[in-house]
Short mmCIF file of C-alpha atoms in Angstrom, two decimals:
data_model
loop_
_atom_site.label_atom_id
_atom_site.label_comp_id
_atom_site.label_asym_id
_atom_site.label_seq_id
_atom_site.Cartn_x
_atom_site.Cartn_y
_atom_site.Cartn_z
CA MET A 61 165.86 160.78 186.77
CA GLU A 62 169.31 162.06 185.86
CA THR A 63 171.53 163.26 188.67
CA ILE A 64 173.05 166.66 188.03
CA LEU A 65 176.19 167.23 190.02
CA LEU A 66 176.64 170.69 191.48
CA ARG A 67 180.13 170.90 189.99
CA ASP A 68 178.52 170.44 186.53
CA ARG A 69 176.55 173.65 186.95
CA PRO A 70 178.33 176.76 185.75
CA GLY A 71 179.15 179.57 188.10
CA LEU A 72 179.48 177.85 191.49
CA SER A 73 183.05 177.54 192.71
CA GLY A 74 184.44 175.70 195.68
CA ALA A 75 184.96 179.05 197.40
CA GLU A 76 181.29 179.94 196.84
CA ALA A 77 180.20 176.60 198.25
CA GLY A 78 182.44 177.31 201.25
CA THR A 79 180.80 180.72 201.67
CA PHE A 80 177.38 179.07 201.58
CA PHE A 81 178.25 176.60 204.32
CA GLY A 82 179.99 179.29 206.37
CA ALA A 83 176.79 181.31 206.20
CA LEU A 84 174.85 178.26 207.41
CA ALA A 85 177.12 178.00 210.44
CA ALA A 86 176.61 181.70 211.24
CA ALA A 87 172.84 181.32 210.82
CA ARG A 88 172.88 178.35 213.17
CA ASP A 89 174.63 180.47 215.78
CA SER A 90 171.92 183.14 215.41
CA MET A 91 169.21 180.53 215.87
CA GLY A 92 171.03 179.33 218.98
CA ASP A 93 170.80 182.85 220.36
CA VAL A 94 167.00 182.46 220.24
CA THR A 95 166.99 179.21 222.23
CA ARG A 96 170.04 179.45 224.51
CA ASP A 97 168.32 181.34 227.35
CA ILE A 98 165.32 179.02 227.25
CA ALA A 99 167.58 175.97 227.47
CA ARG A 100 169.41 177.45 230.45
CA GLU A 101 166.19 178.50 232.19
CA TYR A 102 164.74 174.98 232.04
CA GLY A 103 167.97 172.97 232.39
CA LEU A 104 167.82 171.62 228.84
CA GLY A 105 170.46 170.73 226.31
CA PRO A 106 170.79 172.86 223.18
CA ARG A 107 168.28 170.69 221.32
CA GLY A 108 165.65 170.93 224.08
CA PRO A 109 163.80 174.08 222.94
CA TRP A 110 163.70 172.71 219.38
CA LEU A 111 162.13 169.50 220.69
CA VAL A 112 159.49 171.53 222.52
CA ALA A 113 158.70 173.38 219.29
CA LEU A 114 158.49 170.08 217.40
CA ILE A 115 156.17 168.47 219.96
CA GLY A 116 154.09 171.66 219.91
CA ARG A 117 153.09 170.93 216.31
CA GLY A 118 150.89 168.09 217.55
CA PRO A 119 151.12 164.74 219.26
CA ILE A 120 154.21 162.83 218.15
CA SER A 121 155.81 159.59 219.28
CA PRO A 122 159.35 159.36 220.64
CA ASN A 123 160.28 157.18 217.65
CA GLU A 124 159.04 159.84 215.24
CA VAL A 125 161.14 162.43 217.08
CA ALA A 126 164.24 160.24 216.73
CA ASP A 127 163.54 159.70 213.04
CA LEU A 128 163.01 163.40 212.32
CA LEU A 129 166.19 164.37 214.14
CA ASN A 130 168.12 161.42 212.75
CA ILE A 131 169.42 160.51 216.21
CA GLY A 132 169.32 157.35 218.27
CA ARG A 133 166.45 156.33 220.50
CA SER A 134 168.57 156.43 223.66
CA LEU A 135 169.57 160.05 223.02
CA VAL A 136 165.93 160.99 222.41
CA THR A 137 164.95 159.23 225.63
CA ALA A 138 167.51 161.26 227.58
CA GLU A 139 166.42 164.53 225.99
CA LEU A 140 162.74 163.77 226.58
CA GLY A 141 163.57 162.98 230.19
CA GLN A 142 164.95 166.50 230.58
CA LEU A 143 161.79 167.94 229.05
CA GLN A 144 159.62 165.91 231.40
CA ASP A 145 161.73 166.86 234.44
CA ALA A 146 161.28 170.51 233.45
CA GLY A 147 157.49 170.04 233.31
CA LEU A 148 157.27 170.77 229.58
CA ILE A 149 155.85 167.54 228.13
CA ASN A 150 153.29 164.85 228.82
CA HIS A 151 153.42 161.21 227.79
CA GLU A 152 150.02 159.87 226.80
CA ARG A 153 148.81 156.56 225.40
CA SER A 154 147.36 156.76 221.92
CA SER A 155 143.59 156.36 221.87
CA VAL A 156 143.96 154.36 218.64
CA ASP A 157 146.86 152.09 219.65
CA LYS A 158 147.23 151.78 223.43
CA ARG A 159 150.82 150.49 223.00
CA ARG A 160 151.91 153.73 221.36
CA VAL A 161 153.08 156.67 223.49
CA LEU A 162 152.44 160.18 222.22
CA LEU A 163 154.14 163.32 223.43
CA THR A 164 152.20 166.53 224.02
CA LEU A 165 153.05 169.81 225.71
CA THR A 166 152.02 170.97 229.14
CA PRO A 167 150.78 174.57 229.46
CA THR A 168 154.35 175.58 230.40
CA GLY A 169 155.63 173.67 227.37
CA MET A 170 153.18 175.55 225.14
CA ALA A 171 154.49 178.85 226.51
CA VAL A 172 158.05 177.74 225.72
CA ALA A 173 157.04 176.67 222.19
CA HIS A 174 155.52 180.13 221.65
CA ARG A 175 158.72 181.80 222.91
CA VAL A 176 160.78 179.76 220.44
CA SER A 177 158.39 180.55 217.59
CA ASP A 178 158.19 184.25 218.42
CA GLY A 179 161.98 184.46 218.69
CA LEU A 180 162.52 182.79 215.33
CA VAL A 181 159.94 184.98 213.60
CA ALA A 182 161.60 188.07 215.12
CA LEU A 183 165.00 186.83 213.91
CA LEU A 184 163.69 186.47 210.36
CA ASP A 185 161.93 189.84 210.49
CA ASN A 186 165.04 191.61 211.81
CA ARG A 187 167.66 189.94 209.64
CA LEU A 188 165.76 189.42 206.38
CA PRO A 189 163.48 192.43 205.94
CA GLY A 190 164.22 192.74 202.21
CA TYR A 191 163.21 189.18 201.35
CA SER A 192 159.72 188.08 200.42
CA ARG A 193 157.87 185.32 202.22
CA GLU A 194 158.27 183.17 199.09
CA GLU A 195 162.04 183.69 199.02
CA ILE A 196 162.37 182.73 202.68
CA LEU A 197 160.24 179.62 202.15
CA LEU A 198 162.37 178.70 199.12
CA VAL A 199 165.52 178.85 201.26
CA GLY A 200 163.71 176.65 203.79
CA ARG A 201 163.00 174.10 201.05
CA VAL A 202 166.64 174.21 199.91
CA LEU A 203 167.87 173.62 203.47
CA THR A 204 165.35 170.83 204.01
CA ASP A 205 166.64 169.13 200.86
CA LEU A 206 170.22 169.69 201.99
CA GLY A 207 169.36 168.06 205.32
CA GLY A 208 168.04 164.96 203.58
CA GLY A 209 164.37 165.91 203.66
CA ASN A 210 163.99 166.03 207.43
CA HIS A 211 162.75 169.17 209.08
CA TYR A 212 161.60 169.73 212.64
CA GLY A 213 160.99 172.82 214.72
#
């Protein structure tokens, strides 16, 4: 497959690319507004509520979490320790492979995951009322591709 460089496409200048990435930074700040109070309430780092949302999708191993977030195992271990100390996650042995640990949410963790989800949906509803569901999902695909294919939370 031929690689098409962005600079080979007509109509996108360096200033426009800068505007795009500036908008991403502002959007990230808005997403942080959704999770900041939750993180403070439970004594978590800024990534903590996102981890809860990720684990809320279904049982996942610590290694899978590290891979999805593209961070080291030791950092994931520290973050998961905070989640466990806050009473948000359980560690369970896989019924298929007893050596494998799976993470699930406690009832409190499920409530936090719902708060994150509800806050993000409200953010989209409030800030993007003129966009269709398909347009929003397309932007999600673009950002997933920009992030190297990883998406979590």
